[in-house]
Amino acid sequence: MPSLRTLSLTGLATVAITAAAALSTPAAAQTKTVYIGMNGGTMEKTYTEHVFPAFEKATGIKVVVVPGTSSDILAKLQAQKDNPQMHVVFLDDGLMYRAIGMGLCQKMEPSPALDQVYPSSRMKGDMAVGVNMGMTGLAYNKAMFEEKGWAPPTSWMDLADAKYKGKIVVQSAASSSFGLHAFLMYNRIKGGSETNVDPGFTTWRKTIGPNVLEYIPSSAKIAEMVQTGEAAIFPLTPTGVGTLKAKGIPVEYVQPKEGSVILMVGECVVAKNPDNEAAQKLAAYLLSPEAQLAALQYGAQIPSNTTVKAPADVADEMAKFQGYMKTAVTVDWDVINEKRPDWNQRWNKEIER
């Protein structure tokens, strides 16, 4: 969705005023500091410059980012389990389920914003909640498809279509959520589930395997492989497609008829954090339509709050995304996290060898 990166900034003053009115309390004059773990780079810049200021102004609570990847933040949480220094953390959904299972998160308190998010974004009885949404579906090389006269793909099983032999690119399921999602959806189509992956493992090499040009460790090579005409179809998110399109790379996203797989960044309030009142207040604010509109406008973060009104220049793209959410499915991360080491071994031995 390239237009998400060139959004109009109209209305942010109103957002700040609305947020301030909603958050103002008699304790606003009291200065506190809360620490939030999240990805550095673009996400940190977006939240620090455009999301946190309204909260800080309204509450007198200073928000400081502890930057790092989801794996980095989870490692810090584990190391600080008995004496946590962070109040709130953002983690990719798979790692968030691990954090919940380790007792590193506590339940979020009820709030109006919590009732406005997608039901699928509420994890494990509100022990964590998605703050921005995505999904893994299929993307395709539009230039190649037009040249060949091919219709756009419609199903995960298109990866097994013989006409794409040597033109399919799949991220490794051992190292990428995109590849893992593709495998799990194929496994479901073949009659399996997260508790039974044998249908996928026993048939992938005979069906999709012959079409795969390369299993790549991440999505970093996709831009190059589209431009060189090597890649026809590959798993990706709508936002990932939008990023490539913004660079002039001819790709399009499609929602498979069997559904896409929800891929989100969640937030949780850290268990035993130093100031639970402030932490809960920040976590609730980050789910609010005001905060999520700012994250959308300045950072292309797709809202989990369903009441966010997208600006006119991205309204059509947001409507498409909301349509995708209607058929997006969730996977069982508790089972995945338990079984993934074994799956990784099987993948490396049976699929990528």
Short mmCIF file of C-alpha atoms in Angstrom, two decimals:
data_model
loop_
_atom_site.label_atom_id
_atom_site.label_comp_id
_atom_site.label_asym_id
_atom_site.label_seq_id
_atom_site.Cartn_x
_atom_site.Cartn_y
_atom_site.Cartn_z
CA MET A 1 0.00 0.00 0.00
CA PRO A 2 2.37 2.71 -1.19
CA SER A 3 0.01 5.59 -0.49
CA LEU A 4 0.23 4.85 3.21
CA ARG A 5 3.74 6.27 3.11
CA THR A 6 2.65 9.57 1.62
CA LEU A 7 -0.30 10.40 3.82
CA SER A 8 -1.72 13.82 4.37
CA LEU A 9 -0.91 15.21 7.82
CA THR A 10 -4.21 17.06 8.09
CA GLY A 11 -6.01 16.47 11.32
CA LEU A 12 -3.09 15.65 13.62
CA ALA A 13 -3.63 18.80 15.64
CA THR A 14 -7.18 17.63 16.28
CA VAL A 15 -5.85 14.19 17.21
CA ALA A 16 -3.51 15.69 19.81
CA ILE A 17 -6.28 17.81 21.30
CA THR A 18 -8.68 14.86 21.45
CA ALA A 19 -6.07 12.61 23.01
CA ALA A 20 -5.17 15.22 25.58
CA ALA A 21 -8.78 15.70 26.57
CA ALA A 22 -9.27 11.96 26.95
CA LEU A 23 -6.16 11.43 29.03
CA SER A 24 -6.11 14.49 31.26
CA THR A 25 -6.18 13.70 34.98
CA PRO A 26 -5.48 15.64 38.16
CA ALA A 27 -2.17 13.79 38.33
CA ALA A 28 -1.03 15.22 35.00
CA ALA A 29 1.43 17.52 36.72
CA GLN A 30 3.24 14.56 38.23
CA THR A 31 6.25 13.61 36.13
CA LYS A 32 6.97 9.91 35.65
CA THR A 33 8.94 7.89 33.12
CA VAL A 34 7.80 4.67 31.52
CA TYR A 35 9.99 2.49 29.32
CA ILE A 36 8.65 0.68 26.26
CA GLY A 37 10.53 -1.97 24.33
CA MET A 38 9.98 -1.90 20.55
CA ASN A 39 11.71 -2.12 17.20
CA GLY A 40 14.13 0.70 16.53
CA GLY A 41 14.36 2.58 13.26
CA THR A 42 11.13 3.62 11.54
CA MET A 43 8.82 2.33 14.26
CA GLU A 44 10.73 4.08 17.05
CA LYS A 45 10.84 7.33 15.07
CA THR A 46 7.12 7.19 14.29
CA TYR A 47 6.05 6.63 17.88
CA THR A 48 8.60 8.96 19.47
CA GLU A 49 7.85 11.89 17.19
CA HIS A 50 4.14 11.48 16.48
CA VAL A 51 2.37 9.11 18.89
CA PHE A 52 3.87 9.56 22.36
CA PRO A 53 3.89 13.41 22.52
CA ALA A 54 0.11 13.74 22.94
CA PHE A 55 0.16 11.13 25.71
CA GLU A 56 3.09 12.83 27.43
CA LYS A 57 1.44 16.25 27.25
CA ALA A 58 -1.85 14.99 28.64
CA THR A 59 -0.48 12.82 31.45
CA GLY A 60 2.91 14.25 32.37
CA ILE A 61 4.34 10.76 31.84
CA LYS A 62 7.55 10.64 29.80
CA VAL A 63 7.84 7.68 27.41
CA VAL A 64 11.32 6.35 26.63
CA VAL A 65 11.95 3.69 23.99
CA VAL A 66 14.20 0.70 24.62
CA PRO A 67 14.99 -0.22 20.99
CA GLY A 68 15.65 -3.70 19.66
CA THR A 69 14.22 -6.52 17.60
CA SER A 70 11.45 -8.64 19.08
CA SER A 71 14.05 -11.28 19.96
CA ASP A 72 16.21 -8.64 21.68
CA ILE A 73 13.28 -7.32 23.71
CA LEU A 74 12.16 -10.81 24.72
CA ALA A 75 15.70 -11.62 25.88
CA LYS A 76 15.74 -8.45 27.99
CA LEU A 77 12.37 -9.38 29.49
CA GLN A 78 13.66 -12.81 30.43
CA ALA A 79 16.84 -11.38 31.97
CA GLN A 80 14.84 -8.84 33.99
CA LYS A 81 12.00 -11.19 34.96
CA ASP A 82 12.42 -10.70 38.72
CA ASN A 83 13.13 -6.97 38.48
CA PRO A 84 11.71 -5.65 35.19
CA GLN A 85 12.88 -2.26 33.94
CA MET A 86 10.40 -1.98 31.05
CA HIS A 87 6.73 -1.21 31.55
CA VAL A 88 5.28 -2.11 28.13
CA VAL A 89 6.72 -4.08 25.21
CA PHE A 90 5.93 -4.58 21.54
CA LEU A 91 6.65 -8.07 20.17
CA ASP A 92 5.84 -9.96 16.99
CA ASP A 93 2.86 -12.19 17.67
CA GLY A 94 4.75 -15.49 17.76
CA LEU A 95 7.23 -14.20 20.32
CA MET A 96 4.44 -12.51 22.25
CA TYR A 97 2.82 -15.88 22.84
CA ARG A 98 6.17 -17.12 24.15
CA ALA A 99 6.39 -14.14 26.51
CA ILE A 100 2.87 -14.85 27.80
CA GLY A 101 3.74 -18.49 28.33
CA MET A 102 6.82 -17.46 30.35
CA GLY A 103 4.71 -15.32 32.68
CA LEU A 104 6.31 -12.08 31.42
CA CYS A 105 3.03 -10.30 30.65
CA GLN A 106 0.00 -9.35 32.71
CA LYS A 107 -3.59 -8.86 31.66
CA MET A 108 -4.53 -5.51 30.21
CA GLU A 109 -7.20 -3.62 32.09
CA PRO A 110 -10.56 -2.98 30.39
CA SER A 111 -10.79 0.21 28.34
CA PRO A 112 -13.02 1.60 25.58
CA ALA A 113 -10.22 1.12 23.05
CA LEU A 114 -9.80 -2.52 24.00
CA ASP A 115 -13.40 -3.13 22.97
CA GLN A 116 -12.76 -1.49 19.58
CA VAL A 117 -9.94 -3.70 18.30
CA TYR A 118 -10.32 -6.71 16.01
CA PRO A 119 -11.33 -9.72 18.15
CA SER A 120 -8.48 -11.67 16.54
CA SER A 121 -5.97 -9.16 17.92
CA ARG A 122 -6.83 -9.99 21.55
CA MET A 123 -4.39 -12.67 22.73
CA LYS A 124 -4.86 -15.18 25.53
CA GLY A 125 -7.60 -13.39 27.45
CA ASP A 126 -6.11 -9.92 26.88
CA MET A 127 -2.67 -10.82 28.17
CA ALA A 128 -1.54 -9.00 25.03
CA VAL A 129 -3.27 -7.12 22.21
CA GLY A 130 -2.27 -6.34 18.63
CA VAL A 131 -1.34 -2.72 18.07
CA ASN A 132 -0.83 -2.98 14.32
CA MET A 133 -2.08 -5.59 11.95
CA GLY A 134 -0.91 -7.45 8.92
CA MET A 135 -1.38 -10.76 7.19
CA THR A 136 0.63 -13.12 5.04
CA GLY A 137 -0.96 -13.78 1.68
CA LEU A 138 0.46 -14.12 -1.81
CA ALA A 139 2.21 -11.53 -3.95
CA TYR A 140 3.02 -11.85 -7.62
CA ASN A 141 5.24 -10.29 -10.27
CA LYS A 142 2.72 -8.18 -12.19
CA ALA A 143 5.04 -7.51 -15.12
CA MET A 144 5.76 -11.21 -15.61
CA PHE A 145 2.08 -12.15 -15.33
CA GLU A 146 1.09 -9.55 -17.91
CA GLU A 147 3.86 -10.67 -20.27
CA LYS A 148 2.82 -14.34 -19.96
CA GLY A 149 -0.91 -13.58 -20.08
CA TRP A 150 -1.44 -15.29 -16.73
CA ALA A 151 -4.40 -14.52 -14.50
CA PRO A 152 -3.48 -13.44 -10.95
CA PRO A 153 -3.15 -16.28 -8.43
CA THR A 154 -6.15 -17.02 -6.23
CA SER A 155 -5.07 -19.87 -3.94
CA TRP A 156 -2.16 -21.12 -1.84
CA MET A 157 -2.27 -24.15 -4.14
CA ASP A 158 -1.17 -21.96 -7.04
CA LEU A 159 2.31 -22.48 -5.61
CA ALA A 160 1.98 -26.05 -6.89
CA ASP A 161 0.86 -25.11 -10.43
CA ALA A 162 3.36 -26.64 -12.88
CA LYS A 163 3.34 -23.55 -15.11
CA TYR A 164 5.29 -21.72 -12.40
CA LYS A 165 8.09 -24.32 -12.33
CA GLY A 166 11.33 -22.63 -11.27
CA LYS A 167 9.50 -19.35 -10.61
CA ILE A 168 8.26 -19.80 -7.02
CA VAL A 169 10.21 -18.19 -4.19
CA VAL A 170 9.45 -19.13 -0.58
CA GLN A 171 11.02 -17.77 2.58
CA SER A 172 12.43 -20.56 4.71
CA ALA A 173 9.87 -21.78 7.26
CA ALA A 174 12.78 -22.32 9.65
CA SER A 175 13.63 -18.62 9.74
CA SER A 176 10.66 -16.63 8.47
CA SER A 177 7.04 -16.22 9.56
CA PHE A 178 6.11 -15.74 5.89
CA GLY A 179 7.46 -19.15 4.91
CA LEU A 180 6.02 -20.76 8.02
CA HIS A 181 2.59 -19.30 7.27
CA ALA A 182 2.70 -20.57 3.68
CA PHE A 183 3.61 -24.04 4.89
CA LEU A 184 0.90 -24.10 7.56
CA MET A 185 -1.80 -22.98 5.12
CA TYR A 186 -0.70 -25.64 2.62
CA ASN A 187 -0.71 -28.18 5.45
CA ARG A 188 -4.29 -27.20 6.36
CA ILE A 189 -5.41 -27.57 2.75
CA LYS A 190 -3.92 -31.07 2.78
CA GLY A 191 -5.94 -31.94 5.87
CA GLY A 192 -3.42 -31.12 8.58
CA SER A 193 -3.35 -28.70 11.48
CA GLU A 194 -0.76 -27.20 13.80
CA THR A 195 -0.97 -30.40 15.85
CA ASN A 196 -0.50 -32.56 12.73
CA VAL A 197 1.99 -31.29 10.16
CA ASP A 198 2.65 -34.64 8.51
CA PRO A 199 0.34 -33.92 5.54
CA GLY A 200 2.40 -30.85 4.69
CA PHE A 201 5.80 -32.42 5.18
CA THR A 202 5.00 -35.60 3.27
CA THR A 203 3.61 -33.87 0.17
CA TRP A 204 5.30 -30.45 -0.15
CA ARG A 205 8.39 -31.72 -1.98
CA LYS A 206 6.25 -33.50 -4.60
CA THR A 207 3.81 -30.66 -5.21
CA ILE A 208 5.28 -27.23 -4.48
CA GLY A 209 8.91 -28.34 -4.26
CA PRO A 210 9.54 -28.76 -8.03
CA ASN A 211 8.37 -25.19 -8.64
CA VAL A 212 10.61 -23.54 -6.05
CA LEU A 213 13.58 -21.68 -7.46
CA GLU A 214 15.00 -20.85 -4.05
CA TYR A 215 14.19 -20.93 -0.34
CA ILE A 216 15.41 -17.59 0.96
CA PRO A 217 16.13 -16.78 4.63
CA SER A 218 14.14 -13.53 4.57
CA SER A 219 12.27 -11.30 2.13
CA ALA A 220 15.27 -9.07 1.45
CA LYS A 221 16.05 -10.66 -1.94
CA ILE A 222 12.52 -10.46 -3.33
CA ALA A 223 12.88 -7.00 -4.86
CA GLU A 224 15.93 -8.09 -6.82
CA MET A 225 14.36 -11.40 -7.87
CA VAL A 226 11.26 -9.65 -9.20
CA GLN A 227 13.34 -7.14 -11.15
CA THR A 228 15.49 -9.87 -12.70
CA GLY A 229 12.41 -11.90 -13.67
CA GLU A 230 13.27 -14.82 -11.40
CA ALA A 231 10.31 -14.67 -9.02
CA ALA A 232 6.69 -15.08 -10.10
CA ILE A 233 4.88 -15.73 -6.79
CA PHE A 234 5.95 -15.49 -3.17
CA PRO A 235 4.35 -15.10 0.30
CA LEU A 236 4.19 -11.49 1.50
CA THR A 237 2.02 -8.98 3.35
CA PRO A 238 -0.01 -6.12 1.83
CA THR A 239 2.30 -3.65 3.56
CA GLY A 240 5.36 -5.44 2.20
CA VAL A 241 3.86 -5.24 -1.27
CA GLY A 242 3.17 -1.55 -0.76
CA THR A 243 6.79 -0.96 0.20
CA LEU A 244 8.00 -2.65 -2.99
CA LYS A 245 5.49 -0.77 -5.15
CA ALA A 246 6.64 2.51 -3.63
CA LYS A 247 10.10 1.68 -5.01
CA GLY A 248 8.70 1.10 -8.47
CA ILE A 249 8.79 -2.71 -8.32
CA PRO A 250 5.85 -4.26 -10.23
CA VAL A 251 4.12 -6.44 -7.64
CA GLU A 252 0.56 -6.92 -6.43
CA TYR A 253 -1.00 -8.58 -3.38
CA VAL A 254 -3.77 -11.17 -3.54
CA GLN A 255 -5.84 -12.64 -0.73
CA PRO A 256 -5.89 -16.43 -1.20
CA LYS A 257 -9.38 -17.91 -1.25
CA GLU A 258 -8.44 -20.10 1.72
CA GLY A 259 -7.52 -16.96 3.69
CA SER A 260 -4.35 -15.18 4.71
CA VAL A 261 -2.59 -15.65 8.05
CA ILE A 262 -2.76 -12.86 10.61
CA LEU A 263 0.64 -11.37 11.34
CA MET A 264 0.66 -8.60 13.92
CA VAL A 265 2.77 -6.71 16.41
CA GLY A 266 1.27 -6.97 19.86
CA GLU A 267 1.76 -5.03 23.06
CA CYS A 268 1.74 -6.32 26.59
CA VAL A 269 2.02 -4.74 29.99
CA VAL A 270 5.07 -6.25 31.64
CA ALA A 271 4.39 -8.38 34.72
CA LYS A 272 5.73 -6.86 37.95
CA ASN A 273 6.65 -3.61 36.15
CA PRO A 274 7.68 -0.64 38.35
CA ASP A 275 4.51 1.44 37.78
CA ASN A 276 1.52 -0.58 36.67
CA GLU A 277 -0.91 2.35 36.66
CA ALA A 278 1.22 4.31 34.22
CA ALA A 279 1.95 1.20 32.16
CA GLN A 280 -1.73 0.33 31.81
CA LYS A 281 -2.55 3.91 30.89
CA LEU A 282 0.06 3.92 28.11
CA ALA A 283 -1.02 0.52 26.81
CA ALA A 284 -4.65 1.63 26.62
CA TYR A 285 -3.69 4.85 24.86
CA LEU A 286 -1.72 2.96 22.20
CA LEU A 287 -4.91 1.11 21.26
CA SER A 288 -6.92 4.31 20.96
CA PRO A 289 -8.09 5.61 17.57
CA GLU A 290 -6.09 8.82 18.15
CA ALA A 291 -2.79 7.01 18.68
CA GLN A 292 -3.38 4.53 15.89
CA LEU A 293 -4.37 7.21 13.40
CA ALA A 294 -1.09 8.99 14.07
CA ALA A 295 0.83 5.70 13.64
CA LEU A 296 -1.01 5.11 10.37
CA GLN A 297 -0.40 8.59 9.02
CA TYR A 298 3.26 8.86 9.93
CA GLY A 299 4.44 5.25 9.93
CA ALA A 300 2.08 3.21 7.73
CA GLN A 301 1.12 1.15 10.79
CA ILE A 302 -2.16 -0.63 10.04
CA PRO A 303 -4.61 -0.03 12.92
CA SER A 304 -5.99 -2.80 15.08
CA ASN A 305 -8.66 -0.38 16.28
CA THR A 306 -11.57 -0.81 13.91
CA THR A 307 -12.93 2.70 14.51
CA VAL A 308 -9.94 4.51 12.99
CA LYS A 309 -11.11 6.65 10.09
CA ALA A 310 -8.51 6.53 7.37
CA PRO A 311 -7.74 9.79 5.53
CA ALA A 312 -9.27 10.08 2.07
CA ASP A 313 -6.00 9.36 0.27
CA VAL A 314 -5.76 5.87 1.76
CA ALA A 315 -9.42 5.09 2.40
CA ASP A 316 -9.61 2.66 -0.53
CA GLU A 317 -6.48 0.79 0.58
CA MET A 318 -7.77 0.55 4.15
CA ALA A 319 -11.12 -0.75 2.89
CA LYS A 320 -9.25 -3.49 1.00
CA PHE A 321 -7.29 -4.38 4.12
CA GLN A 322 -10.45 -4.59 6.21
CA GLY A 323 -11.88 -6.89 3.56
CA TYR A 324 -8.81 -9.14 3.82
CA MET A 325 -9.30 -9.32 7.59
CA LYS A 326 -12.69 -10.97 7.07
CA THR A 327 -11.01 -14.14 5.79
CA ALA A 328 -7.71 -13.91 7.67
CA VAL A 329 -7.04 -16.84 9.97
CA THR A 330 -5.02 -17.25 13.13
CA VAL A 331 -2.54 -20.03 13.81
CA ASP A 332 -1.92 -21.76 17.13
CA TRP A 333 1.27 -20.12 18.36
CA ASP A 334 1.32 -22.14 21.57
CA VAL A 335 1.68 -25.33 19.54
CA ILE A 336 4.03 -23.69 17.04
CA ASN A 337 6.40 -22.44 19.72
CA GLU A 338 6.46 -25.88 21.35
CA LYS A 339 7.01 -27.81 18.12
CA ARG A 340 9.02 -25.39 16.00
CA PRO A 341 12.51 -26.72 16.83
CA ASP A 342 11.39 -30.13 15.59
CA TRP A 343 9.68 -28.60 12.57
CA ASN A 344 12.84 -26.63 11.71
CA GLN A 345 14.85 -29.84 11.68
CA ARG A 346 12.29 -31.55 9.47
CA TRP A 347 12.12 -28.54 7.14
CA ASN A 348 15.88 -28.42 6.71
CA LYS A 349 16.11 -32.18 6.22
CA GLU A 350 12.99 -32.91 4.17
CA ILE A 351 12.22 -29.68 2.28
CA GLU A 352 15.31 -27.56 1.74
CA ARG A 353 17.89 -30.35 1.40
#
